[in-house]
Coordinates of C-alpha atoms and ligand atoms in Angstrom, one line a residue:
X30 CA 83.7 192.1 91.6
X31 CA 83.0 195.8 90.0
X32 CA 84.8 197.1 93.2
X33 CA 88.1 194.9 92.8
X34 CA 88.2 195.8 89.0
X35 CA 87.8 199.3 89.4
X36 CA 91.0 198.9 92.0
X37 CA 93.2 197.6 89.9
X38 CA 92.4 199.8 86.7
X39 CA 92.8 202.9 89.2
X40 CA 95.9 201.8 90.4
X41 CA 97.4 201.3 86.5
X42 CA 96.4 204.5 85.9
X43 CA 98.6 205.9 88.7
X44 CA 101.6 203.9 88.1
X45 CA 101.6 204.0 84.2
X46 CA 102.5 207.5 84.1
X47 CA 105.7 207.0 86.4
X48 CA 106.8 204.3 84.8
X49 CA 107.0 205.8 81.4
X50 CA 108.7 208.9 82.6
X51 CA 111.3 206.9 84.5
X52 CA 111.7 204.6 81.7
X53 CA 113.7 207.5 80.3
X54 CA 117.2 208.3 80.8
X55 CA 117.7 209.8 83.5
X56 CA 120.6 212.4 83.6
X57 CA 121.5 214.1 85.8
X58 CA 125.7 216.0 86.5
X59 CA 125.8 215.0 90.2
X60 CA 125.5 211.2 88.7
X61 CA 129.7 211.6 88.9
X62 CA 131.7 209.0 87.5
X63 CA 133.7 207.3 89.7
X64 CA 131.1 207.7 92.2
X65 CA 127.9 205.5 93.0
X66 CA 126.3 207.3 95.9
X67 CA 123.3 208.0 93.4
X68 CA 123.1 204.6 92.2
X69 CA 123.1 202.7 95.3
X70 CA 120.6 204.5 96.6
X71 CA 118.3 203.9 93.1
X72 CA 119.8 200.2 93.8
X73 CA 117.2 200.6 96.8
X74 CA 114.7 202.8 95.8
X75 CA 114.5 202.0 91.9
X76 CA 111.4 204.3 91.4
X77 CA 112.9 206.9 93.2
X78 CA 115.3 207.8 89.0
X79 CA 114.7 211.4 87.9
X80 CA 112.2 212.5 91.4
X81 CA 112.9 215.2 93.1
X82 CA 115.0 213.1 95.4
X83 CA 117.5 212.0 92.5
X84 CA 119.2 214.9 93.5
X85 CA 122.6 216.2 94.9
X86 CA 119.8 217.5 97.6
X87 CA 119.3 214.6 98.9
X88 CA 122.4 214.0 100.5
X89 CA 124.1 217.4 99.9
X90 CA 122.6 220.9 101.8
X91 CA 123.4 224.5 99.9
X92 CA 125.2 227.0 101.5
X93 CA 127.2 230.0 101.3
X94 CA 129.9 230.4 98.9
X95 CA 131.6 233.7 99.8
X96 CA 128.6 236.0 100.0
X97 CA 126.7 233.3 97.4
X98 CA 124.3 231.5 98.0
X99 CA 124.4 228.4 96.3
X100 CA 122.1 225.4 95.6
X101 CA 123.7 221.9 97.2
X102 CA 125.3 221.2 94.1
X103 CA 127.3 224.3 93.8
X104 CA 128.1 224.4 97.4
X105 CA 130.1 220.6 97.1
X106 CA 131.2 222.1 94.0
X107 CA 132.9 225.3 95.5
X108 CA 134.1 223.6 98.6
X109 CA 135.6 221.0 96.9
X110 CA 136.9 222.9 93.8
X111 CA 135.3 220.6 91.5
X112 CA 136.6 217.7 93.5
X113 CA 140.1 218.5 93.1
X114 CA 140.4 219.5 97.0
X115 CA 138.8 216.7 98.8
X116 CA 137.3 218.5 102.4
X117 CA 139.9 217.1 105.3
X118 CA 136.5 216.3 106.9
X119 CA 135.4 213.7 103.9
X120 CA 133.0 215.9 102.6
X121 CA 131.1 216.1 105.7
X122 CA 130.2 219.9 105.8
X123 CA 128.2 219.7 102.7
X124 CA 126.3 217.0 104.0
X125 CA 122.8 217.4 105.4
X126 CA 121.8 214.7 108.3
X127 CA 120.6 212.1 106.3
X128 CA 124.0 212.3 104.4
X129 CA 125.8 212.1 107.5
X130 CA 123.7 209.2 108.3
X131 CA 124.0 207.0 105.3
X132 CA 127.8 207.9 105.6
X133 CA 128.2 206.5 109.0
X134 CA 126.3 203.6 108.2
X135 CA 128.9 202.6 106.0
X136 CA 128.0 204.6 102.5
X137 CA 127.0 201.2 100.4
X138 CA 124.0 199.8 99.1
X139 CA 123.2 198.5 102.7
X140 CA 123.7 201.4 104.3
X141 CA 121.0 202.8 102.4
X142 CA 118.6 200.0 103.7
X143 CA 120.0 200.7 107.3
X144 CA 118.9 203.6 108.0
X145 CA 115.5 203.6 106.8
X146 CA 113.8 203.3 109.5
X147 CA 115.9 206.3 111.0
X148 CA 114.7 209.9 111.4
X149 CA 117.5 211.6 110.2
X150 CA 116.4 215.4 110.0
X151 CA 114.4 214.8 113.0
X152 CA 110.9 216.1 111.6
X153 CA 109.0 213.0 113.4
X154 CA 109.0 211.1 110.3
X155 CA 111.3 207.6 109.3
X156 CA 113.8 208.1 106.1
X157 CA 111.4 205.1 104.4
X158 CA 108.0 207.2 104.7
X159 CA 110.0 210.3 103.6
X160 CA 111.4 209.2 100.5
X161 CA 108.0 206.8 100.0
X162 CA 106.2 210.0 99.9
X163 CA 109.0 212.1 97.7
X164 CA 109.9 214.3 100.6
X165 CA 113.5 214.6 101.1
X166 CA 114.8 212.6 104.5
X167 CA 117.4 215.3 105.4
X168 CA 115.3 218.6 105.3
X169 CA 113.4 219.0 108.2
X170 CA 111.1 221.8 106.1
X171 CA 110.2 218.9 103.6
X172 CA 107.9 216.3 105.0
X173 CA 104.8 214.1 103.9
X174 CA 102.6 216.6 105.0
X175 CA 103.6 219.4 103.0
X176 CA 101.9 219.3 99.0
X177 CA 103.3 220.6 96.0
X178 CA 104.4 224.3 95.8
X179 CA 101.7 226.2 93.6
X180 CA 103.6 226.0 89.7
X181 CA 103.0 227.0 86.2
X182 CA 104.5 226.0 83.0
X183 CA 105.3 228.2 80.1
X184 CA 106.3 226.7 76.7
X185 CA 109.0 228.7 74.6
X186 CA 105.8 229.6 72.3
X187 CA 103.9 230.9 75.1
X188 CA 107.1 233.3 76.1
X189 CA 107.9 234.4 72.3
X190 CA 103.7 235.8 72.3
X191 CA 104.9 238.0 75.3
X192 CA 106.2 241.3 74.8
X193 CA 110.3 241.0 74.2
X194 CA 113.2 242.4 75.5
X195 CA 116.5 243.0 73.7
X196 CA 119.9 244.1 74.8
X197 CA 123.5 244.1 73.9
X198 CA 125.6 243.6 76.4
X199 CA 128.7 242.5 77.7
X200 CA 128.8 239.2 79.7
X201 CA 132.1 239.5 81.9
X202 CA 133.5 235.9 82.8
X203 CA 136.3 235.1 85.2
X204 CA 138.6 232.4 83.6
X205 CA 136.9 231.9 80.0
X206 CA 136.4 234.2 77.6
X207 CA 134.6 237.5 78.3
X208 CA 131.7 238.6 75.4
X209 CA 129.3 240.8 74.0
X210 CA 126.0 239.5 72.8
X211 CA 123.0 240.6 71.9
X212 CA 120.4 238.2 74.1
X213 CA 116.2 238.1 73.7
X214 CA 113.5 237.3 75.5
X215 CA 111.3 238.5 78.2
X216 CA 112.1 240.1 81.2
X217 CA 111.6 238.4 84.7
X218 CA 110.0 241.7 85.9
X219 CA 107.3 240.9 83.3
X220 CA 107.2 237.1 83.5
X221 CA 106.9 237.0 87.4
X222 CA 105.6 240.6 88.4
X223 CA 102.0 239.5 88.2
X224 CA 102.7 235.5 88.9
X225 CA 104.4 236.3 92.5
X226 CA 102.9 236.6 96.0
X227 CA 103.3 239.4 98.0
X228 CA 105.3 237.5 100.8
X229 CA 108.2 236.6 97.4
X230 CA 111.9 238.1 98.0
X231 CA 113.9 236.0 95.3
X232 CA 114.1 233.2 93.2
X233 CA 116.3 230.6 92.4
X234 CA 116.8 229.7 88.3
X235 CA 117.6 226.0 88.4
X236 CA 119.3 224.1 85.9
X237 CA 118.8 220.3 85.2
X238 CA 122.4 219.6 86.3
X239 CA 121.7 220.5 89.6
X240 CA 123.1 224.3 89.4
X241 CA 121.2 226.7 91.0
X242 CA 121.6 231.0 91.1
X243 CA 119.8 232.9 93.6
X244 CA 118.5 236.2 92.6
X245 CA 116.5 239.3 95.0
X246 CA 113.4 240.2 93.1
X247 CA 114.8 244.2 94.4
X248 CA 117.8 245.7 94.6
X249 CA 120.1 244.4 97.2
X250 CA 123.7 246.4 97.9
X251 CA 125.7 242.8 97.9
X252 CA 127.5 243.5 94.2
X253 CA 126.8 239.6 93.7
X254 CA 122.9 239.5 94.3
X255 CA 121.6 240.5 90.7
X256 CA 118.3 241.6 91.3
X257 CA 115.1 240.5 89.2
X258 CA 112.6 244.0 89.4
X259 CA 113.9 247.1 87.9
X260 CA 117.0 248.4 86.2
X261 CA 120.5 248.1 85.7
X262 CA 122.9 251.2 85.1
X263 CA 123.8 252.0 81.3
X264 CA 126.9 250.5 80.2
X265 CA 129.7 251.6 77.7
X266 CA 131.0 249.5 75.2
X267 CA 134.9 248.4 75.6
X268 CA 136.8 247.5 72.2
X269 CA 140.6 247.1 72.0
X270 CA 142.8 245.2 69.8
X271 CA 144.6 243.9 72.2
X272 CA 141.5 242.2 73.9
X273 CA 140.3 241.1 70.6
X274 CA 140.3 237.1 70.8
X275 CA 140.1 237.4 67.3
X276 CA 143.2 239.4 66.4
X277 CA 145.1 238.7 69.2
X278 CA 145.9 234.9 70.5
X279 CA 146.3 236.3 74.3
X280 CA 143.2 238.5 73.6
X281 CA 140.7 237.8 76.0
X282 CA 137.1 239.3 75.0
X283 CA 135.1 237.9 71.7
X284 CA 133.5 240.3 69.4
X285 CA 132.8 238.3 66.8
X286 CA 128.6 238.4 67.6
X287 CA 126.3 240.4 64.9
X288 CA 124.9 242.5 66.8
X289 CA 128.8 244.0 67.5
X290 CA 129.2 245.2 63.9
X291 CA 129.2 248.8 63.6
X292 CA 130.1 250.0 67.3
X293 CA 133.0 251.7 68.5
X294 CA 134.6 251.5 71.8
X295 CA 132.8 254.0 74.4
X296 CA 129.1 254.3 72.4
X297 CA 126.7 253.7 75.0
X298 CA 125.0 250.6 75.7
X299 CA 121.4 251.2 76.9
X300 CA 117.7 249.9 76.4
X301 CA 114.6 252.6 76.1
X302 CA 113.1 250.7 79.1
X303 CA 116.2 249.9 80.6
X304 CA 119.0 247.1 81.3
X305 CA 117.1 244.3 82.9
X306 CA 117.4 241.0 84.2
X307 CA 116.0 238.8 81.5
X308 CA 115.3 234.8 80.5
X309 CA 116.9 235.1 77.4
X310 CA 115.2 233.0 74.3
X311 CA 117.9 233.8 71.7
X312 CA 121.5 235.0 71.0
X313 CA 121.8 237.0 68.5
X314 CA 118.7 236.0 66.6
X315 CA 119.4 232.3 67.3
X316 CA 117.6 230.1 69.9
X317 CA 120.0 229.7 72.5
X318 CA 122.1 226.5 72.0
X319 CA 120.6 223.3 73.8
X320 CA 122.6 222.2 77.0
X321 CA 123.9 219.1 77.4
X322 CA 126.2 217.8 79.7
X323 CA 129.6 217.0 78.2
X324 CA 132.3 213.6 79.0
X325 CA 133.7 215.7 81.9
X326 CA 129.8 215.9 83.5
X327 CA 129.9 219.5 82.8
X328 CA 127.4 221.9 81.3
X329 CA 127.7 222.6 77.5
X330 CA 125.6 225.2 76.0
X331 CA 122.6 227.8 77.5
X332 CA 119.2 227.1 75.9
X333 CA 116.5 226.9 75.5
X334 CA 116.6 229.6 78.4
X335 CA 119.1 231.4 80.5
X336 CA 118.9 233.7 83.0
X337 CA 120.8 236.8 82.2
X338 CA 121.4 239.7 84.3
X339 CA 123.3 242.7 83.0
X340 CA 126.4 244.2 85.2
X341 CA 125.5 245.9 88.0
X342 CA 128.5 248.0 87.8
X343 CA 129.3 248.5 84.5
X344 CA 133.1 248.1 83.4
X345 CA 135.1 246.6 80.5
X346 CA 136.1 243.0 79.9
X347 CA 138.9 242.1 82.4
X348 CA 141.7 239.8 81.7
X349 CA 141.0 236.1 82.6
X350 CA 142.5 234.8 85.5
X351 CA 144.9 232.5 85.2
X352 CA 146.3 234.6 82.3
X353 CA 147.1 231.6 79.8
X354 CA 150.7 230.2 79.6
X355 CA 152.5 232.1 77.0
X356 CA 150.7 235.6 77.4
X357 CA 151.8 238.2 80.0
X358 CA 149.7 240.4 82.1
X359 CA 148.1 243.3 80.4
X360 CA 147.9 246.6 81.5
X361 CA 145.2 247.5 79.4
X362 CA 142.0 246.4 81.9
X363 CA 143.6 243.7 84.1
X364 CA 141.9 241.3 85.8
X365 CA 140.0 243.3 88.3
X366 CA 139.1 241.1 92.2
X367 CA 136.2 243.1 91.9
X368 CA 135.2 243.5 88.7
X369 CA 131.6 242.4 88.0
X370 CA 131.0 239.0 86.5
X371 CA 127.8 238.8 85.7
X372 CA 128.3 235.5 83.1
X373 CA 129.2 233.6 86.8
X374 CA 125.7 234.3 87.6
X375 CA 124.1 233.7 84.7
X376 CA 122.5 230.4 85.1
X377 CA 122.3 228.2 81.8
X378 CA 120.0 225.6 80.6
X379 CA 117.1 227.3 83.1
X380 CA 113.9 224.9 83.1
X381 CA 112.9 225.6 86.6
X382 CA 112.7 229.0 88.8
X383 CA 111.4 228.8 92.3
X384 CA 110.0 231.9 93.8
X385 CA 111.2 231.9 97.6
X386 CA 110.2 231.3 100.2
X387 CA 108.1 228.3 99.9
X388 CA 104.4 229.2 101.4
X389 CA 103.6 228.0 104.2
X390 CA 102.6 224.0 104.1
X391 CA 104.2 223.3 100.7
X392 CA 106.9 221.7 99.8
X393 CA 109.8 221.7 96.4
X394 CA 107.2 220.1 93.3
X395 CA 108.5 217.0 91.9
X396 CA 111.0 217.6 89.1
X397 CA 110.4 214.5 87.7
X398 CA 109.4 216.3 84.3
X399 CA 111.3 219.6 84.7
X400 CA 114.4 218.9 84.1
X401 CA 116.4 217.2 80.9
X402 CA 113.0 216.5 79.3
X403 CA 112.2 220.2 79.4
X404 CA 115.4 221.2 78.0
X405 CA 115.4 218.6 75.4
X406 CA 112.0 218.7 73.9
X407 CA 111.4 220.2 70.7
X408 CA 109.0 222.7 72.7
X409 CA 111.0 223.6 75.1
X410 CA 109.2 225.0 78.9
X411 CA 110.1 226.3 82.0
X412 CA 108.4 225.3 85.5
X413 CA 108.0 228.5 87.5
X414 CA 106.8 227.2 90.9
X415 CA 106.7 228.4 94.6
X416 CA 105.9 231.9 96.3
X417 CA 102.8 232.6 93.0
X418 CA 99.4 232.7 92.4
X419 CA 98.0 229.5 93.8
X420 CA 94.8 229.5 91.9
X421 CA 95.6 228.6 88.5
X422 CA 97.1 225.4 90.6
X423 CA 93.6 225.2 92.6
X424 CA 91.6 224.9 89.8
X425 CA 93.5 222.1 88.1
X426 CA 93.2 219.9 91.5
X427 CA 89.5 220.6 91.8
X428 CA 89.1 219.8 87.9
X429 CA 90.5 216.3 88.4
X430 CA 89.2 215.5 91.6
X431 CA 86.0 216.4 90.2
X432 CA 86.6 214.1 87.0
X433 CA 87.8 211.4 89.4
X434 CA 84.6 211.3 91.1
X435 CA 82.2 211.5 87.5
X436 CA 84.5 208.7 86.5
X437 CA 84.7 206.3 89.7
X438 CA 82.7 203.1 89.9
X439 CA 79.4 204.2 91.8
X440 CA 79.8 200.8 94.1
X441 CA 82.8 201.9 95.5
X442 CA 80.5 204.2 97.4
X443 CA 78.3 203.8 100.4
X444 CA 75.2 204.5 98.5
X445 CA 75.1 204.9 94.8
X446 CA 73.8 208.5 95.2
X447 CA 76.7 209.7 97.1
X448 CA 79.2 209.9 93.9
X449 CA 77.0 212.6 92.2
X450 CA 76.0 214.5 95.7
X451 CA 80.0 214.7 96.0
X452 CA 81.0 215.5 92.7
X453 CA 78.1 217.8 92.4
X454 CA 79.9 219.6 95.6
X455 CA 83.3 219.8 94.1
X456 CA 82.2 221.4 91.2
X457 CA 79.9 223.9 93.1
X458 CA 83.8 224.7 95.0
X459 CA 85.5 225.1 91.6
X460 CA 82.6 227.7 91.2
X461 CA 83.3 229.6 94.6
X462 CA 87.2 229.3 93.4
X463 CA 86.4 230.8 89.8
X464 CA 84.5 233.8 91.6
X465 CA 87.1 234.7 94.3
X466 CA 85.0 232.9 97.2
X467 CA 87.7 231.2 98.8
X468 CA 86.7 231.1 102.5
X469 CA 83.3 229.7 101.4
X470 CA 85.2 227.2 99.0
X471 CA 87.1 225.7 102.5
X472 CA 84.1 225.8 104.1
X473 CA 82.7 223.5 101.9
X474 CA 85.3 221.6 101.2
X475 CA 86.0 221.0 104.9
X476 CA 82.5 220.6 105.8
X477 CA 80.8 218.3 102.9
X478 CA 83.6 216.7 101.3
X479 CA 86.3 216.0 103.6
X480 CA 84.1 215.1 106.5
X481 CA 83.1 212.5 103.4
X482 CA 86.5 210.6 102.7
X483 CA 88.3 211.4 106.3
X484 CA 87.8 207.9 108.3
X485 CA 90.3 205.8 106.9
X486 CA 93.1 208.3 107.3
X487 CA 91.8 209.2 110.7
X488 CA 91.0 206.4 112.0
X489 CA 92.1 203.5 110.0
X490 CA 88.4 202.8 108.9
X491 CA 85.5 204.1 106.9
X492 CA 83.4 206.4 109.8
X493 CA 79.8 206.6 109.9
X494 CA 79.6 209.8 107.9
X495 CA 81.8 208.9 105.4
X496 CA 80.6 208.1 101.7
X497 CA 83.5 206.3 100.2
X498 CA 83.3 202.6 101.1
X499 CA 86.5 201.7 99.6
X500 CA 89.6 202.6 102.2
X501 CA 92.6 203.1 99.6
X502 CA 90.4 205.6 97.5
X503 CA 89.2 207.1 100.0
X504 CA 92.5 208.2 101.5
X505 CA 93.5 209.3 97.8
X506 CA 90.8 211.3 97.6
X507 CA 91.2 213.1 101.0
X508 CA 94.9 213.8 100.2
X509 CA 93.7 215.9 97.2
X510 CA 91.8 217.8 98.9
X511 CA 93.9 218.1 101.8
X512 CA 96.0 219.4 98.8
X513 CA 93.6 222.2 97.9
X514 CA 93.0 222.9 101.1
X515 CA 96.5 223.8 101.5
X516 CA 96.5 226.0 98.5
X517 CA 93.1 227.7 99.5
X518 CA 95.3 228.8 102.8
X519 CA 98.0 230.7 100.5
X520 CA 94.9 233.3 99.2
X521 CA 92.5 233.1 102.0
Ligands
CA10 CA1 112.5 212.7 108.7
CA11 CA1 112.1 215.6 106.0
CA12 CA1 136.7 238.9 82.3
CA13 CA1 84.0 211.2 108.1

């Protein structure tokens, strides 16, 4: 049978794809040793490596660390102290409902299978169908409903052909070594100014360990929330001897960089357009160094991109805190409570920034690609997805839903006609879409190819208006353009 052949070729065409990218290794920092949470869930959802859901999220909500706020990782992370302080409440605070769950259920490979069937965040849909569908069981926002956020991808090529920003500056740590550098690349401002919606107030740069920094695309008065639009205050540059990591062994500032040859301490440190938040390409004329995660599961290295923002109120290197053993407290520019620390906040290894808040009836894309494979690659790319231009995004769907018609097997239609009548229709919408026609575009879509392909999700069964005889491809093709439909609502 043509019908039964078609089947199975469509359906090796949708696992093939998944299986090769999970074939890889999937790495990921929250994968700590010494504990298997991660991998006794994989134990029962094996497919589930390097999704979305492979994630401290999954388990683990964000919250606020002091006045940060902090993606789920960061938050165990700071409440915890790197797991030296175990929570006298076994972790429980960082944990969202299906964490609690899973927990209580006895935290093992079983437990796991236990509460499948469970609705743990409540959102009217069982921890199986959630994490069937890629939607996260604890996060009553994120549910089978919801498509993929609108995203784009920019390869390291693509950002080096926009116009670049330099700027020295000093990058002001807490317990390592404080520096100046001389970081490239193009501003936020001009990567997302354009890209964003108007409904955007931040974004979150997103590392593949799990580490993720909030930032306000405007100026915000909390001293930690480095905006993303506009400028930042000229700074001075602060040289000592005594600071000097290089002439002194207590020093605590490097100065070794290029681009510090030549300067004396108080010349000014300013940019003709101005000290800006930027994802930084290169240090110093290098790429920035690829990040890896090291023995102790912890970040090593920046590149390929890292989100930089300069101080917001400029001061000089301050002595790290704890001052090693063997060197004394300096009077020179002590370790200052509130000096600002802008390196804490400059997330490494980027490969993902989500533009907040999420518009309405989407949901986090899969990072299935995004992460380690983005960083790794000899071209490296970012994912900028969320709160921006949803069109780009539409136009890809209705390209391949429209090659998915042209290439499906005529008989799995109700009459042989019907494949060209609705491809035909598809591609008239990618037209309304490419002239800006968007409410016409739903209309069509909603009346002459949804009305086409909507019985079996409905109802269970093909209807009498429907054109696709086949019941599994005709609910794939309504969820795609359920999916378009979603992204149509973001500009209409
Ligand atoms: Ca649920
Ligand atoms: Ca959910
Ligand atoms: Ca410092
Ligand atoms: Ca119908």
């Amino acid at each position: 049978m043509r019908t039964a052949k078609w089947l199975k070729y469509s359906v090796l065409l949708v696992v093939l794809p998944v299986t090769l990218m999970t074939a890889q290794i999937v790495r990921s920092a929250y994968h700590h040793e010494g504990q298997d949470d991660a991998a006794l869930f994989l134990q029962v959802y094996p497919d589930r490596a390097g999704t979305k859901l492979d994630n401290c999220n999954l388990c683990h909500s964000g919250g606020k660390s002091g006045t940060k706020d902090v993606g789920s990782c960061q938050y165990c992370h700071d409440v915890t102290k790197y797991g030296t302080a175990l929570p006298s409440d076994g972790y429980r605070s960082t944990l969202n409902n299906y964490g609690v769950d899973y927990q209580q259920a006895g935290r093992n490979a079983a437990a796991v299978k236990a509460i499948e069937n469970l609705d743990s965040d409540g959102d009217g849909y069982a921890n199986k169908i959630e994490i069937a569908a890629n939607r996260y069981p604890g996060n009553a926002l994120d549910d089978p409903t919801k498509v993929p956020a609108p995203s784009r991808v920019f390869t390291r090529g693509q950002l080096e052909k926009m116009p670049q920003h330099t700027q020295f500056m000093l990058m002001n740590t807490t317990k390592s070594g404080d520096f100046y550098a001389e970081y490239s690349g193009v501003t936020l401002e001009k990567l997302l100014k354009k890209l964003v919606l108007p409904s955007a107030t931040g974004i979150r740069a997103i590392s593949p360990d799990g580490f993720a920094q909030f930032h306000p695309l405007y100026p915000d008065p909390d001293p930690s929330r480095y905006h993303v639009f506009g400028t930042y205050p000229a700074a001075t540059f602060y040289y000592n001897q005594e600071a000097d990591m290089d002439l002194n062994p207590c020093g605590w500032c490097e100065y070794k960089a290029p681009s510090v040859t030549g300067r004396v301490h108080g010349d000014p440190i300013s940019n003709r357009q101005g000290l800006k938040t930027i994802l930084a390409i290169t240090r110093d004329g290098q790429y920035l160094t690829p990040g890896v995660l090291n023995a102790s599961n912890k970040l090593d290295g920046e590149g390929p991109f890292r989100v930089v923002p300069p101080q917001k109120i400029p001061g000089p290197p301050d002595q790290q805190k704890p001052i090693p053993t063997g060197c004394v407290a300096t009077t020179l520019w002590p370790f200052d409570p509130n000096g600002d620390r802008n390196a804490g906040y400059s997330a490494r290894t980027v490969t993902i920034i989500k533009v907040e808040p999420l518009p309405e009836g989407t949901t986090d894309v899969d990072t299935l690609e995004a992460g380690w494979p983005y960083a790794d690659d000899l071209n490296p790319r970012v994912m900028i997805y969320g709160a921006i231009d949803p069109v780009p995004t539409i136009k890809e769907k209705l390209a391949s839903l429209s090659s998915t018609l042209w290439h499906s097997d005529k008989s799995t239609f109700t009459h042989w006609g019907y494949r060209s009548a609705l491809a035909t229709r598809v591609n008239l919408v990618e037209k309304w879409v490419m002239l800006g026609w968007y409410s016409k575009a739903v209309y069509d879509l909603k009346g002459h190819v949804l009305i086409r392909t909507d019985g079996c999700t409905a109802g269970g069964a093909v209807d009498r208006d429907d054109w696709i005889a086949d019941c599994e491809f005709q609910k794939q093709l309504y969820w795609s353009v359920n999916e378009v439909l979603v992204l149509l609502d973001i500009v209409n």
